[in-house]
Structure formats: C-alpha cells, structure tokens
Amino acid sequence: LIRSKYPGPIDVRMLKRGSPSDLLPLIHFALLGFSRNLHDHLVQKGYDLFAKTDARFLEAVYKLLRNEFDYQPQLRADQFFSDGFVERKVILTYDILKLCQLRHIDLKRNAPHKPSARPQTAAGSTAPK
C-alpha cells in the first residue's frame, strides 16, 4: 500500500477486522486510483466500476478478475460482506493490489512512447525554443 502511494490512512487494525467498509476503498484504489493506464485500459474494455453500490461494485470486480486477470477469488461476494473470513478477505485484497501493480507495469512497458515536447540535443539537454 505504501509503495502504491495509497492516499488514505493505513491502519493494520483496520485490516485485521476484515470489514468490507475498510477493504473496499483499497480495492477501489487498486483498480481506479493507482494507475491511470490501468484505469483507461479497464474503461476501454468496457468495465464500469463507478457509481455502483458496494455489492454491484464487487460483482463487477469479480467479473473483471475472472476475465482480465484469469483469477478465481476463493471467497464468494456474499462471504466478503459477511462477518468472518477475515484472512481470505485480506488475501483477496492483497491479490487485487498485486495484480493491478503487475498489469500497470505490463501496460506501461507496452505503451507507445510519446515524443517529448522539447527535443533533446546530443549532449542531453533540451534544445532552446
């Protein structure tokens, strides 16, 4: 979470509770806030994750995980919203963060490079306008 530059507070006690209201913002950040490239890729693929109830958001996330990442969650959506299953909820959240980081790297590596606004000189400094 720290390496991903998660903007919210990171509280280990929060993770130990396994509350959906604590974990859903992390999943939301991983898919929509962590990487502009990943966000644009998912939108281009037709995934709409905004303006949904928590249940509809998680349904869309599960579909996305299966179709885009070939990942089968070991936890049903109804289990995610119930008490218990804390370890599986945290593992699922971690896996989503990791999958998003890896896809971001892949998208960045395969993205066409844009030319810089100011051309470079042979010495490496930018050319004057």
mmCIF file of C-alpha atoms in Angstrom:
data_model
loop_
_atom_site.group_PDB
_atom_site.id
_atom_site.type_symbol
_atom_site.label_atom_id
_atom_site.label_comp_id
_atom_site.label_asym_id
_atom_site.label_seq_id
_atom_site.Cartn_x
_atom_site.Cartn_y
_atom_site.Cartn_z
ATOM 1 C CA LEU A 1 0.000 0.000 0.000
ATOM 2 C CA ILE A 2 2.817 2.393 0.812
ATOM 3 C CA ARG A 3 4.639 1.629 -2.449
ATOM 4 C CA SER A 4 1.349 2.097 -4.306
ATOM 5 C CA LYS A 5 1.034 5.540 -2.710
ATOM 6 C CA TYR A 6 -2.364 4.818 -1.227
ATOM 7 C CA PRO A 7 -3.723 8.247 -0.262
ATOM 8 C CA GLY A 8 -5.731 7.142 2.749
ATOM 9 C CA PRO A 9 -4.590 6.121 6.197
ATOM 10 C CA ILE A 10 -3.171 2.619 6.527
ATOM 11 C CA ASP A 11 -4.211 1.022 9.782
ATOM 12 C CA VAL A 12 -3.235 -2.589 10.435
ATOM 13 C CA ARG A 13 -6.035 -2.891 12.975
ATOM 14 C CA MET A 14 -8.438 -1.984 10.172
ATOM 15 C CA LEU A 15 -7.128 -4.857 8.062
ATOM 16 C CA LYS A 16 -7.360 -7.304 10.966
ATOM 17 C CA ARG A 17 -11.082 -6.570 11.324
ATOM 18 C CA GLY A 18 -11.774 -7.570 7.733
ATOM 19 C CA SER A 19 -14.639 -5.123 7.474
ATOM 20 C CA PRO A 20 -15.857 -4.619 3.896
ATOM 21 C CA SER A 21 -16.146 -0.881 4.540
ATOM 22 C CA ASP A 22 -12.408 -0.847 5.293
ATOM 23 C CA LEU A 23 -11.312 -3.111 2.426
ATOM 24 C CA LEU A 24 -13.483 -1.820 -0.425
ATOM 25 C CA PRO A 25 -11.657 1.549 -0.610
ATOM 26 C CA LEU A 26 -8.397 -0.366 -1.068
ATOM 27 C CA ILE A 27 -9.877 -2.397 -3.923
ATOM 28 C CA HIS A 28 -11.354 0.750 -5.432
ATOM 29 C CA PHE A 29 -7.970 2.463 -5.258
ATOM 30 C CA ALA A 30 -6.183 -0.521 -6.819
ATOM 31 C CA LEU A 31 -8.490 -0.601 -9.831
ATOM 32 C CA LEU A 32 -9.306 3.065 -10.322
ATOM 33 C CA GLY A 33 -6.829 5.283 -8.496
ATOM 34 C CA PHE A 34 -3.459 3.556 -8.559
ATOM 35 C CA SER A 35 -2.709 3.750 -12.287
ATOM 36 C CA ARG A 36 -4.173 5.964 -14.977
ATOM 37 C CA ASN A 37 -3.009 3.430 -17.576
ATOM 38 C CA LEU A 38 -4.842 0.609 -15.823
ATOM 39 C CA HIS A 39 -7.955 2.721 -15.321
ATOM 40 C CA ASP A 40 -8.034 3.691 -19.012
ATOM 41 C CA HIS A 41 -7.429 0.076 -20.041
ATOM 42 C CA LEU A 42 -10.357 -1.150 -17.951
ATOM 43 C CA VAL A 43 -12.660 1.575 -19.261
ATOM 44 C CA GLN A 44 -11.628 0.710 -22.809
ATOM 45 C CA LYS A 45 -12.508 -2.936 -22.104
ATOM 46 C CA GLY A 46 -15.995 -1.827 -21.016
ATOM 47 C CA TYR A 47 -15.764 -2.156 -17.247
ATOM 48 C CA ASP A 48 -17.776 0.439 -15.362
ATOM 49 C CA LEU A 49 -16.838 0.477 -11.697
ATOM 50 C CA PHE A 50 -18.093 3.927 -10.749
ATOM 51 C CA ALA A 51 -21.415 4.882 -9.158
ATOM 52 C CA LYS A 52 -22.311 1.407 -8.019
ATOM 53 C CA THR A 53 -23.484 0.019 -4.729
ATOM 54 C CA ASP A 54 -20.872 -1.966 -2.831
ATOM 55 C CA ALA A 55 -22.468 -5.245 -3.898
ATOM 56 C CA ARG A 56 -22.627 -4.258 -7.597
ATOM 57 C CA PHE A 57 -19.049 -2.936 -7.437
ATOM 58 C CA LEU A 58 -17.780 -6.226 -6.037
ATOM 59 C CA GLU A 59 -19.745 -8.207 -8.644
ATOM 60 C CA ALA A 60 -18.075 -6.142 -11.382
ATOM 61 C CA VAL A 61 -14.677 -6.628 -9.717
ATOM 62 C CA TYR A 62 -15.161 -10.410 -9.601
ATOM 63 C CA LYS A 63 -16.115 -10.457 -13.287
ATOM 64 C CA LEU A 64 -13.085 -8.332 -14.107
ATOM 65 C CA LEU A 65 -10.788 -10.593 -12.063
ATOM 66 C CA ARG A 66 -12.017 -13.685 -13.895
ATOM 67 C CA ASN A 67 -11.965 -12.176 -17.387
ATOM 68 C CA GLU A 68 -8.920 -9.901 -17.338
ATOM 69 C CA PHE A 69 -6.620 -11.499 -14.781
ATOM 70 C CA ASP A 70 -7.699 -15.153 -15.030
ATOM 71 C CA TYR A 71 -8.110 -15.063 -11.244
ATOM 72 C CA GLN A 72 -10.735 -17.031 -9.379
ATOM 73 C CA PRO A 73 -11.477 -15.490 -5.960
ATOM 74 C CA GLN A 74 -11.534 -18.047 -3.150
ATOM 75 C CA LEU A 75 -14.311 -16.076 -1.493
ATOM 76 C CA ARG A 76 -17.863 -15.554 -2.713
ATOM 77 C CA ALA A 77 -19.188 -11.994 -2.789
ATOM 78 C CA ASP A 78 -21.732 -12.759 -0.064
ATOM 79 C CA GLN A 79 -18.889 -14.057 2.133
ATOM 80 C CA PHE A 80 -16.953 -10.840 1.544
ATOM 81 C CA PHE A 81 -19.857 -8.855 3.008
ATOM 82 C CA SER A 82 -20.450 -11.198 5.941
ATOM 83 C CA ASP A 83 -18.683 -11.415 9.287
ATOM 84 C CA GLY A 84 -15.714 -13.719 9.360
ATOM 85 C CA PHE A 85 -13.471 -14.848 6.507
ATOM 86 C CA VAL A 86 -11.023 -12.114 7.540
ATOM 87 C CA GLU A 87 -7.921 -13.873 6.246
ATOM 88 C CA ARG A 88 -9.497 -14.623 2.872
ATOM 89 C CA LYS A 89 -10.724 -11.024 2.559
ATOM 90 C CA VAL A 90 -7.255 -9.652 3.248
ATOM 91 C CA ILE A 91 -5.671 -12.149 0.836
ATOM 92 C CA LEU A 92 -8.177 -11.205 -1.868
ATOM 93 C CA THR A 93 -7.481 -7.501 -1.348
ATOM 94 C CA TYR A 94 -3.719 -8.103 -1.445
ATOM 95 C CA ASP A 95 -4.034 -10.219 -4.600
ATOM 96 C CA ILE A 96 -6.047 -7.486 -6.319
ATOM 97 C CA LEU A 97 -3.429 -4.877 -5.400
ATOM 98 C CA LYS A 98 -0.622 -7.102 -6.680
ATOM 99 C CA LEU A 99 -2.441 -7.996 -9.916
ATOM 100 C CA CYS A 100 -3.091 -4.314 -10.581
ATOM 101 C CA GLN A 101 0.558 -3.434 -9.967
ATOM 102 C CA LEU A 102 1.706 -6.145 -12.373
ATOM 103 C CA ARG A 103 -0.811 -5.133 -15.043
ATOM 104 C CA HIS A 104 0.243 -1.493 -14.652
ATOM 105 C CA ILE A 105 3.867 -2.472 -15.289
ATOM 106 C CA ASP A 106 2.831 -4.535 -18.305
ATOM 107 C CA LEU A 107 0.719 -1.721 -19.753
ATOM 108 C CA LYS A 108 3.475 0.801 -19.148
ATOM 109 C CA ARG A 109 6.044 -1.445 -20.817
ATOM 110 C CA ASN A 110 3.850 -1.979 -23.886
ATOM 111 C CA ALA A 111 2.564 1.598 -24.199
ATOM 112 C CA PRO A 112 3.730 3.571 -27.217
ATOM 113 C CA HIS A 113 6.200 6.252 -26.210
ATOM 114 C CA LYS A 114 5.107 9.826 -26.794
ATOM 115 C CA PRO A 115 7.707 12.213 -28.170
ATOM 116 C CA SER A 116 8.822 14.835 -25.684
ATOM 117 C CA ALA A 117 7.532 18.358 -26.120
ATOM 118 C CA ARG A 118 11.065 19.748 -26.366
ATOM 119 C CA PRO A 119 13.618 17.874 -28.464
ATOM 120 C CA GLN A 120 16.838 16.684 -26.802
ATOM 121 C CA THR A 121 20.232 17.816 -28.051
ATOM 122 C CA ALA A 122 23.119 15.392 -28.467
ATOM 123 C CA ALA A 123 24.529 16.495 -25.094
ATOM 124 C CA GLY A 124 21.256 15.513 -23.390
ATOM 125 C CA SER A 125 19.970 18.984 -22.548
ATOM 126 C CA THR A 126 16.752 20.312 -24.008
ATOM 127 C CA ALA A 127 17.006 22.454 -27.073
ATOM 128 C CA PRO A 128 16.073 26.124 -26.679
ATOM 129 C CA LYS A 129 12.799 27.214 -28.235
#
